[in-house]
Coordinates of C-alpha atoms in Angstrom, one line a residue:
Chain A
X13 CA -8.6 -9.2 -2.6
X14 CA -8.0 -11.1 -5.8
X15 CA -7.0 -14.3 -6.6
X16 CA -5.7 -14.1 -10.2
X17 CA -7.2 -17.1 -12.3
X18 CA -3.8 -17.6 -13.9
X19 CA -1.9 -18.0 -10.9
X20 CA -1.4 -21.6 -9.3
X21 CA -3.7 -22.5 -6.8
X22 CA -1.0 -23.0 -4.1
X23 CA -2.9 -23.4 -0.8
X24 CA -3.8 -20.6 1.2
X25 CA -3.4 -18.8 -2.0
X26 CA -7.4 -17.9 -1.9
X27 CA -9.0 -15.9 0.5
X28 CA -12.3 -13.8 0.4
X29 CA -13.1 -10.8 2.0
X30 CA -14.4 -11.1 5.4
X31 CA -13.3 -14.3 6.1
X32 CA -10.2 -15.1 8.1
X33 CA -8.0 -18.0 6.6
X34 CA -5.7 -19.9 8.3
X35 CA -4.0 -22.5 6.6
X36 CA -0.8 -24.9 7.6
X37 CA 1.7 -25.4 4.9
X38 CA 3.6 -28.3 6.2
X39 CA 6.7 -27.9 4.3
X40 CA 8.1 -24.7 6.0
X41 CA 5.8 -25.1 8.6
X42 CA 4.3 -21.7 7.3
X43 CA 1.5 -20.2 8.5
X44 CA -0.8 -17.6 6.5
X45 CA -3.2 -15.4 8.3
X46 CA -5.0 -12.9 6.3
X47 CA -7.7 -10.4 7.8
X48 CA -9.8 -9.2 4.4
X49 CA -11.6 -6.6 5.7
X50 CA -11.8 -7.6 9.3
X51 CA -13.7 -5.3 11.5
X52 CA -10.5 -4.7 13.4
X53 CA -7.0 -5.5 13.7
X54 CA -6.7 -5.7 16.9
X55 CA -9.2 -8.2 17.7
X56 CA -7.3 -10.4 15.0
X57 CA -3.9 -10.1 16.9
X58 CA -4.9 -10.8 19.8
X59 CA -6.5 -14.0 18.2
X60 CA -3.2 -14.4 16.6
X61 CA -0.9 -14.0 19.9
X62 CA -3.6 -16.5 21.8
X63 CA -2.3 -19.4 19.5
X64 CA 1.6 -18.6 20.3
X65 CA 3.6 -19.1 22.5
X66 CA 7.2 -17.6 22.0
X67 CA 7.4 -13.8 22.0
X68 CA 6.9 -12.6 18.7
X69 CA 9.1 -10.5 16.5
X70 CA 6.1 -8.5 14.4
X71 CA 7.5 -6.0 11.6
X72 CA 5.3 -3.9 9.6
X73 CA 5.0 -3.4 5.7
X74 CA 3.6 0.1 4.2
X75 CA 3.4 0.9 0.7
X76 CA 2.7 3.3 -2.3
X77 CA 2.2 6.4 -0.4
X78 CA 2.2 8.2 -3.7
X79 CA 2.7 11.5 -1.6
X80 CA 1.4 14.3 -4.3
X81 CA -1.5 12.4 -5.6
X82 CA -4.4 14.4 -5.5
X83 CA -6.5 12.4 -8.4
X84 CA -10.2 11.9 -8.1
X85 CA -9.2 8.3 -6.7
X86 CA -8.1 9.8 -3.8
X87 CA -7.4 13.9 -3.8
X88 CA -5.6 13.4 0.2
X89 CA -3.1 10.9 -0.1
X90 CA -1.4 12.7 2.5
X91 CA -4.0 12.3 4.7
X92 CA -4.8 8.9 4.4
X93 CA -0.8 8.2 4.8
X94 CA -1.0 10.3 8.2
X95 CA -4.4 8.0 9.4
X96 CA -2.2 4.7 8.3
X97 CA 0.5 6.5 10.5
X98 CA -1.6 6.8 13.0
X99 CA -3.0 3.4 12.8
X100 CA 0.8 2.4 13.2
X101 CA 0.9 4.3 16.2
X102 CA -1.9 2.9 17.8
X103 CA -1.1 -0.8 17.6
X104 CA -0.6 -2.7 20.9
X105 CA 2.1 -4.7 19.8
X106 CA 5.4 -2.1 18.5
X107 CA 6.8 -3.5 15.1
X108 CA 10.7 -3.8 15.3
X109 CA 10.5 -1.6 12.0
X110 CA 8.6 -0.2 9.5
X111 CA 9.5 -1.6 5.1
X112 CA 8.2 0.7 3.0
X113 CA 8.2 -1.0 -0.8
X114 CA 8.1 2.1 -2.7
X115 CA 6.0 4.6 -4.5
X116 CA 7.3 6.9 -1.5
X117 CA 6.2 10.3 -3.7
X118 CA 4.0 10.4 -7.2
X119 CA 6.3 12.3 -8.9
X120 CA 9.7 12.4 -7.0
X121 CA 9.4 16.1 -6.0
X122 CA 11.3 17.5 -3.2
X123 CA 8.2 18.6 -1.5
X124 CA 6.3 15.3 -1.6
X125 CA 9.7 13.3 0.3
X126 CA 9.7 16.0 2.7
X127 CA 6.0 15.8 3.3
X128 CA 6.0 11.7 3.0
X129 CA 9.5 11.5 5.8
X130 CA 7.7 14.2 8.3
X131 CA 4.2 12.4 8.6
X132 CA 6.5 8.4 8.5
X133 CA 8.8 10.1 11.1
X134 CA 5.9 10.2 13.3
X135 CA 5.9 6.4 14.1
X136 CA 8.6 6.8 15.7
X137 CA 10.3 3.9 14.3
X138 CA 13.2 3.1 11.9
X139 CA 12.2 2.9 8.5
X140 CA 14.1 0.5 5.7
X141 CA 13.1 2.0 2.0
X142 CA 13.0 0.7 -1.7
X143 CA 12.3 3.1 -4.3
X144 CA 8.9 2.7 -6.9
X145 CA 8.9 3.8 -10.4
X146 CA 7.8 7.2 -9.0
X147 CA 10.5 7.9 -7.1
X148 CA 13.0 8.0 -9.7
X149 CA 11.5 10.8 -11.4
X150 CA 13.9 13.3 -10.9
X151 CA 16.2 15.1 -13.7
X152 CA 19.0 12.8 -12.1
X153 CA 16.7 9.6 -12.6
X154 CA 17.1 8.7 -9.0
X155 CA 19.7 11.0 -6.9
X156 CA 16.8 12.5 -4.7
X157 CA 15.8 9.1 -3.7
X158 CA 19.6 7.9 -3.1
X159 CA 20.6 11.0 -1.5
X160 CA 17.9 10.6 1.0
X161 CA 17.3 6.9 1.2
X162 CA 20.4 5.3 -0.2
X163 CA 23.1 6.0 2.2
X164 CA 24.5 2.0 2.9
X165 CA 23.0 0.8 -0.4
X166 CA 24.3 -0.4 -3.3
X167 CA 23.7 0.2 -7.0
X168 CA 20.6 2.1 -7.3
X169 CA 19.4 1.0 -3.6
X170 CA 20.1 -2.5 -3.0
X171 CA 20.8 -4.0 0.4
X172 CA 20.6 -5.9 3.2
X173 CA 20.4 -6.4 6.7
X174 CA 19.7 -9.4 9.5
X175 CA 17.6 -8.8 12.3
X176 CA 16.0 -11.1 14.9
X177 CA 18.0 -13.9 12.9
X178 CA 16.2 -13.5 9.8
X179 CA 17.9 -12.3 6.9
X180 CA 16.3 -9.2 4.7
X181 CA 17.0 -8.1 1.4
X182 CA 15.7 -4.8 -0.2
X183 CA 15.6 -5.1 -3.9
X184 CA 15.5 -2.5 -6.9
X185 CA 13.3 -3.6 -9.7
X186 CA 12.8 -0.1 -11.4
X187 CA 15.4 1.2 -12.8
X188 CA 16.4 0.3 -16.9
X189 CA 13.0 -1.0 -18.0
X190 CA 13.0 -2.3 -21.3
X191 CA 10.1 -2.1 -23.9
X192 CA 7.8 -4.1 -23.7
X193 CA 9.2 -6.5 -20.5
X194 CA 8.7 -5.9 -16.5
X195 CA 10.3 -4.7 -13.9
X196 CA 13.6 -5.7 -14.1
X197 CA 16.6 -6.2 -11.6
X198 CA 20.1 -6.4 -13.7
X199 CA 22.8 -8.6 -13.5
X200 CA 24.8 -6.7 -11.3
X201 CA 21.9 -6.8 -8.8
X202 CA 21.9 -10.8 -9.3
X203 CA 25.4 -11.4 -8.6
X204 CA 25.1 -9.1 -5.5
X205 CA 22.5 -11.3 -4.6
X206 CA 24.0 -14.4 -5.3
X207 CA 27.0 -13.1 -2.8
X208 CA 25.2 -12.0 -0.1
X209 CA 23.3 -15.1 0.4
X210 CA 26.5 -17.9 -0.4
X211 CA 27.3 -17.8 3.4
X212 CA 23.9 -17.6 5.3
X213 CA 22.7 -21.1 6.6
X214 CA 19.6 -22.7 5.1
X215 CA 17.4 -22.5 8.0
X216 CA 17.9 -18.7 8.0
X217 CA 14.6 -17.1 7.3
X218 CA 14.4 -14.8 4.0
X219 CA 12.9 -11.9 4.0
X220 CA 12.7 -10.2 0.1
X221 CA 11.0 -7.1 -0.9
X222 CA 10.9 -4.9 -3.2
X223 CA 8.5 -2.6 -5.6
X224 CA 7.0 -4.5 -8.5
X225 CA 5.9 -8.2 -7.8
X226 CA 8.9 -10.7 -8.6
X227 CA 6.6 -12.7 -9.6
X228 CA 4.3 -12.6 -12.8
X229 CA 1.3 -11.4 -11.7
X230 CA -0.2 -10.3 -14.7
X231 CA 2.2 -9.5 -17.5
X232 CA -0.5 -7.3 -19.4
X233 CA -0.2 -5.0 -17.0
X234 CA 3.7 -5.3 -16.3
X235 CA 2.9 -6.5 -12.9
X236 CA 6.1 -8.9 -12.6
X237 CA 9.7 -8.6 -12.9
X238 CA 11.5 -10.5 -16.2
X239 CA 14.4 -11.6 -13.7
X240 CA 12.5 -12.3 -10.7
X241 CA 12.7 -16.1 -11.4
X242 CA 17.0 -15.7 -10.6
X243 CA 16.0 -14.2 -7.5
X244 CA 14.2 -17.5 -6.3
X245 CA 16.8 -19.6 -7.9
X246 CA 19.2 -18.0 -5.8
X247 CA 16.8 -18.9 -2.6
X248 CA 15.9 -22.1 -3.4
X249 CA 17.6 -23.8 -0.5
X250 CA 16.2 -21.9 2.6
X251 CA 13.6 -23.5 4.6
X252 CA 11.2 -20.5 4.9
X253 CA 11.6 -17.4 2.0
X254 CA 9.0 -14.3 2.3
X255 CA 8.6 -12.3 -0.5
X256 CA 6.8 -8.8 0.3
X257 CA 6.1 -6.4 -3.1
X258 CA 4.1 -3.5 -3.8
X259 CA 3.4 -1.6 -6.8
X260 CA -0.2 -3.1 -7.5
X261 CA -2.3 -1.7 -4.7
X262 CA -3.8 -4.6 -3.6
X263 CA -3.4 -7.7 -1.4
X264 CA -2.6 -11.1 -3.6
X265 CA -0.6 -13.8 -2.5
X266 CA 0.5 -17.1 -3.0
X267 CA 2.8 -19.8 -1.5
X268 CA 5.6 -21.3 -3.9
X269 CA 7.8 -24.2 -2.4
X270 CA 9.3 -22.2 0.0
X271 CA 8.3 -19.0 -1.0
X272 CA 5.6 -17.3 0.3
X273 CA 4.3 -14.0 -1.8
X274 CA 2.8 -10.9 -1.1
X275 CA 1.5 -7.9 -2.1
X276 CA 0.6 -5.0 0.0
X277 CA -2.3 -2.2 0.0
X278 CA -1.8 1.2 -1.0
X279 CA -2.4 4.2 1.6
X280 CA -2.7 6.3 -1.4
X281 CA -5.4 5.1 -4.2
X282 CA -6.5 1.2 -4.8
X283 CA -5.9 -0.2 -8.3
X284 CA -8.0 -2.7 -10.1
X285 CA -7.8 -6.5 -10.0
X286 CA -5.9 -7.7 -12.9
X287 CA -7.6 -7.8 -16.3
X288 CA -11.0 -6.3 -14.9
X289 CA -10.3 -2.8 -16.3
X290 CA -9.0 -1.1 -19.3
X291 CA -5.7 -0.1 -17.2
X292 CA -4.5 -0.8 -14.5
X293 CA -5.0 3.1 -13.8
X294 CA -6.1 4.4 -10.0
X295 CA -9.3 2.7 -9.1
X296 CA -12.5 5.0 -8.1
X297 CA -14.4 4.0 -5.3
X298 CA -17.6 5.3 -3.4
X299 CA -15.9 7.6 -0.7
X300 CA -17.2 5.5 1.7
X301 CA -15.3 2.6 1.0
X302 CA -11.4 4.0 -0.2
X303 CA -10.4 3.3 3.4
X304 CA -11.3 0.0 3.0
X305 CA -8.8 -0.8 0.6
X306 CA -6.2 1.3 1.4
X307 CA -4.3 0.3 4.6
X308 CA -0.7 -1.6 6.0
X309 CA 0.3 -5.0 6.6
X310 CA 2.1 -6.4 9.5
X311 CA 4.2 -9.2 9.9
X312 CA 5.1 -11.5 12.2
X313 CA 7.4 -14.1 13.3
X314 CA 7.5 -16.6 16.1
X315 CA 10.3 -18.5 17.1
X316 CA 11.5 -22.0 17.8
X317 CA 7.3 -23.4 16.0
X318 CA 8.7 -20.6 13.2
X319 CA 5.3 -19.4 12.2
X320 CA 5.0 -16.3 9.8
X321 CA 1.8 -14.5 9.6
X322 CA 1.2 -11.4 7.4
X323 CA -1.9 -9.5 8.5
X324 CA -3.4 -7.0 6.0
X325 CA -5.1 -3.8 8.0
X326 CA -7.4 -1.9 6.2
X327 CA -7.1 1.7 7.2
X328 CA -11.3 1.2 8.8
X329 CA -13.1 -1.7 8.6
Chain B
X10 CA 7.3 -19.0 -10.9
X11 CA 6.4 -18.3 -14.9
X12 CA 8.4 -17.2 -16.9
X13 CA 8.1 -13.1 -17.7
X14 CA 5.9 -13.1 -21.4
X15 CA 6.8 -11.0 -23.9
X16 CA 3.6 -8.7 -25.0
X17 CA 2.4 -9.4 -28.9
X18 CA 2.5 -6.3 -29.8
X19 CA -1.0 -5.2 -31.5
X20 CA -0.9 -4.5 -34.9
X21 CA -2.4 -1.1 -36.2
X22 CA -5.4 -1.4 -38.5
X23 CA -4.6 1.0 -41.0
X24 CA -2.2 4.0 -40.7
X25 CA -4.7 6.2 -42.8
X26 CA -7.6 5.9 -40.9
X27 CA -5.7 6.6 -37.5
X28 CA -4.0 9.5 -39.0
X29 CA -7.6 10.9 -39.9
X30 CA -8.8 10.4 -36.5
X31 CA -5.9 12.4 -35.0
X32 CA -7.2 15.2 -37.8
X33 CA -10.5 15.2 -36.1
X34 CA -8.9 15.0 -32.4
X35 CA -6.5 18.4 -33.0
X36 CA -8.7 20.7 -32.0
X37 CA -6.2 23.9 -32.0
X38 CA -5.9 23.5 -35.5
X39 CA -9.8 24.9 -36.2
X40 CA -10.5 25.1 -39.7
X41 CA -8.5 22.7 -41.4
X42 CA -10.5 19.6 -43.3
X43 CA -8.6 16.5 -43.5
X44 CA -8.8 17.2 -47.5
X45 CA -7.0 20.7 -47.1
X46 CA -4.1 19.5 -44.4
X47 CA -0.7 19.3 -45.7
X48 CA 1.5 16.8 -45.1
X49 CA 3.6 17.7 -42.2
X50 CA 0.4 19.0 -40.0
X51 CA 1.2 18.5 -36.3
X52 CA -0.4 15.2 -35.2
X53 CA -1.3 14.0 -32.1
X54 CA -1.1 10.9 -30.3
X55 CA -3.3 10.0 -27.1
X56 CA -2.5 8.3 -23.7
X57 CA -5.3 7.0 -22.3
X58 CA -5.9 4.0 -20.6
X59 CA -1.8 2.9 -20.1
X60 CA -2.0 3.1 -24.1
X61 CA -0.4 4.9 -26.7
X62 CA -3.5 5.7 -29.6
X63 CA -2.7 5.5 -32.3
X64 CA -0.5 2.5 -31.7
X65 CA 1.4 3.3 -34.8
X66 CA 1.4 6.0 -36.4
X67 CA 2.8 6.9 -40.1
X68 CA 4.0 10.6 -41.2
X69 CA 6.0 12.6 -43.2
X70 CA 9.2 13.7 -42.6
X71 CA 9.3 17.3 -41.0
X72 CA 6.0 16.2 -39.1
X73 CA 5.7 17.3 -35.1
X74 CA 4.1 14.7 -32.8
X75 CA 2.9 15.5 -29.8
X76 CA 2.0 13.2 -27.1
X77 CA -1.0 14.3 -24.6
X78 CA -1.2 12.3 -21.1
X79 CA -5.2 11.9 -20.5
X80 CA -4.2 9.4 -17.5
X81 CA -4.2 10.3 -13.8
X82 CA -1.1 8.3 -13.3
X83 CA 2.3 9.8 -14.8
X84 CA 3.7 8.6 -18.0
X85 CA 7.0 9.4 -19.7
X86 CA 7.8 8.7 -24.0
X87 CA 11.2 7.4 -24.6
X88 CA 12.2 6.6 -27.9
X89 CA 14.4 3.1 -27.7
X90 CA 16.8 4.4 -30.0
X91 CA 17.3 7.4 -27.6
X92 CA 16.6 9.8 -30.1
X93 CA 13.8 11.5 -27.8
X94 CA 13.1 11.1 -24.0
X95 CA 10.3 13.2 -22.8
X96 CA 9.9 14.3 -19.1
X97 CA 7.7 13.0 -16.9
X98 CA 4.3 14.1 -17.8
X99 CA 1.5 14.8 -15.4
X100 CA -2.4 14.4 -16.2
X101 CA -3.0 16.7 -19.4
X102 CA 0.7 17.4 -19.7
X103 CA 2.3 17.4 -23.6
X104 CA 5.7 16.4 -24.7
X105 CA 6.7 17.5 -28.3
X106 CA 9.3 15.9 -31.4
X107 CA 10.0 16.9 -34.5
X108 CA 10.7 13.9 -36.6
X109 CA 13.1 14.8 -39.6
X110 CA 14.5 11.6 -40.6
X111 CA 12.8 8.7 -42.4
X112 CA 12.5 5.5 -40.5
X113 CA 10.8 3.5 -37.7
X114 CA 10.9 5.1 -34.6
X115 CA 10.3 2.6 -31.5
X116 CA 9.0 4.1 -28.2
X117 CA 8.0 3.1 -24.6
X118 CA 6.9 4.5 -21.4
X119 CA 9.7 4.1 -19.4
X120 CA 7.6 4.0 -16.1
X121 CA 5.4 1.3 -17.5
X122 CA 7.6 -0.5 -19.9
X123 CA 4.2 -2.3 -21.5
X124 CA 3.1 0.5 -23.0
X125 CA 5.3 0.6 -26.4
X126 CA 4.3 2.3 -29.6
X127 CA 5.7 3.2 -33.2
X128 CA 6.2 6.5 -35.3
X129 CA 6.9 5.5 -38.8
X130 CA 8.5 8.7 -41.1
X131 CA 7.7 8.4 -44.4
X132 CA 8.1 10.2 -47.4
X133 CA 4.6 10.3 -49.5
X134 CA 5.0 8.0 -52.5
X135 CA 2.0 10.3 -54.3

């Protein structure tokens, strides 16, 4: 966990590892929960549903699979995705639904979707996709990932859905990257956007998420999107707006007006904090420790005291 | 929410040197002093690191360049003029062009649209 130096310090934005943070942001009535490296997830749910009272609707938020990787980093990335699957599996509470934000495959290949949607089928649950960079590796720069995860989408995979009463959009922020800029959404993407949301009511909760960060999380790297500032524009007026990335293989987050951000762990390889290597290339840790930084994050919201808590798992403790 | 910053992009030192360091680096080629190579010699350019070495890189017309991925993480070259659009290459995976034409020739990975870098074709003025 890594809290950029650049970034604002919102509150709740910091948090160390090993130390669970709990912090009331009274405009939204937003609450952040983050397990660092907590000795187990399920003792910190069970903390979590002591303090509540409404049923909660939980969801759950895997990322960069990378499904082919075989890199010193981490040379089973299959395996680690089928212990994160079974992770899923074993948690006391069932998510609704599982968002994956992309980086299904490493290098779009047939072999590694069929491999990736076997071992995901096994939660049992349905699965909502955006595609990473790597998924759009294809000759047709992106038909294997719409022919298998595009059906109901829009332009190269946009959507959106409402469940529970809160609102989710799935955003594409990899496709026609320009030199030199970010990830990037498009215009057409924009005015979609701007659409879907004209008729929802402000106190609808937003859910966004997508593969790169929309927010500028360290440009050196790429790690933002160059139109990610419309995308908040367009949300400015609802109460309580949740922005879940991937792309960066690491946990950082911070809470913007209404906005809170995230980023998720890998279950494939971890990637360095910003600016403390020469690239932001796979990350090689002692074998003991990958599964420390690899892992999934749930989500959860309450209803009617409209808490939202994201809790990071690592894969072990 | 910042705004999304355009890189600076980095200035090469000097084109000779780098193209004398790609000499050294083209191992296949055994035999061949910098003194002795002709103009049009294939020359290589690195990715390491998320970074195109050398940056920039001057030639002569007719010269092949080939692009050689040392990173664990895939990488593609894609010329912004669409002249050339490599696959996607692996670790250790090459991609190839010929450039005939004089002229600046702007390129990017287009998975990691940071990465940019420049072939410059040149006829010698010796």
């Amino acid at each position: 966990m890594h809290h950029h130096p650049d970034s604002p310090s919102a509150p709740g934005a910091v948090s160390r590892r090993g130390a669970l943070e709990c912090m009331t942001w009274a405009g939204a009535g937003l609450l952040w929960s983050l397990a660092g490296g907590l000795p187990s997830a399920v003792g910190l749910g069970r903390a979590l549903a002591a303090e509540t009272v409404a049923a909660p609707f939980t969801f759950l938020q895997i990322s960069d699979s990378h499904v082919g990787f075989n890199k010193p980093a981490n040379p089973d990335a299959l395996g680690t995705l089928r212990e994160a699957v079974a992770q899923i599996r074993a948690l006391p509470e069932k998510p609704a639904f599982i968002i994956h934000t992309g980086d299904i495959s490493h290098l779009s290949k047939d072999q590694e979707f069929d491999d990736a949607d076997q071992i995901l089928r096994e939660t049992g649950l349905p699965l909502f996709f955006v595609p990473g960079e790597h998924d759009l590796l294809d000759d047709g720069q992106g038909r294997a990932y719409r022919d298998r995860y595009g059906k109901g989408t829009r332009g190269a995979g946009w959507y959106s859905f409402d469940r529970q009463g809160v609102h989710f959009i799935g955003l594409v922020n990899v496709v026609d990257l320009r030199a030199g800029g970010l990830g990037n959404l498009g215009s057409a993407q924009l005015d979609w956007l701007e659409r879907d949301v004209a008729g929802l009511a402000s106190s609808m909760p937003i859910v966004v998420f997508a593969h790169i960060p929309l927010w500028t999380v360290y440009p050196e790297w790429g790690w933002g999107t160059q139109d990610g500032a419309r995308v908040l524009a367009c949300l400015k007026r609802f109460g309580s707006v949740t922005v879940l990335n991937g792309h960066i293989h690491q946990i950082i987050q911070k809470v913007e007006g209404n906005v809170a951000f995230h980023t998720a762990r890998s279950t494939a390889f971890p990637q360095p904090a910003p600016g403390t290597a020469p690239s932001p290339g796979p990350l090689k840790v002692p074998a003991g420790e990958l599964r420390r930084v690899l892992g999934i994050a749930s989500v959860q919201f309450v209803r009617g005291s409209e808490p939202l808590a994201i809790i990071d798992t690592p894969l072990a403790g | 929410m910042p705004s999304a910053q355009r890189l600076p992009r980095r200035k090469a030192g000097c084109g000779i040197a780098a193209i004398t360091l790609q000499i050294l680096a083209l191992a296949p080629v055994p035999g061949i002093a910098a003194a002795e190579r002709t103009r049009t010699d294939p020359v290589v350019i690195r990715i390491d690191n998320f970074t195109f070495a050398p940056q920039t890189l001057t030639v002569a017309p007719g010269t092949s360049v080939t692009w050689v991925n040392g990173d664990d993480i895939p990488h593609t070259v894609v010329a912004q003029n669409k002249l050339f659009r490599s696959k996607t290459l692996d670790t250790d995976e090459r991609f190839t062009f010929t450039f005939q034409v004089p002229g600046e020739y702007a390129y990017f990975c287009s998975l990691h649209p940071h990465m940019t870098g420049t072939v410059v074709v040149k006829a010698s003025t010796d």
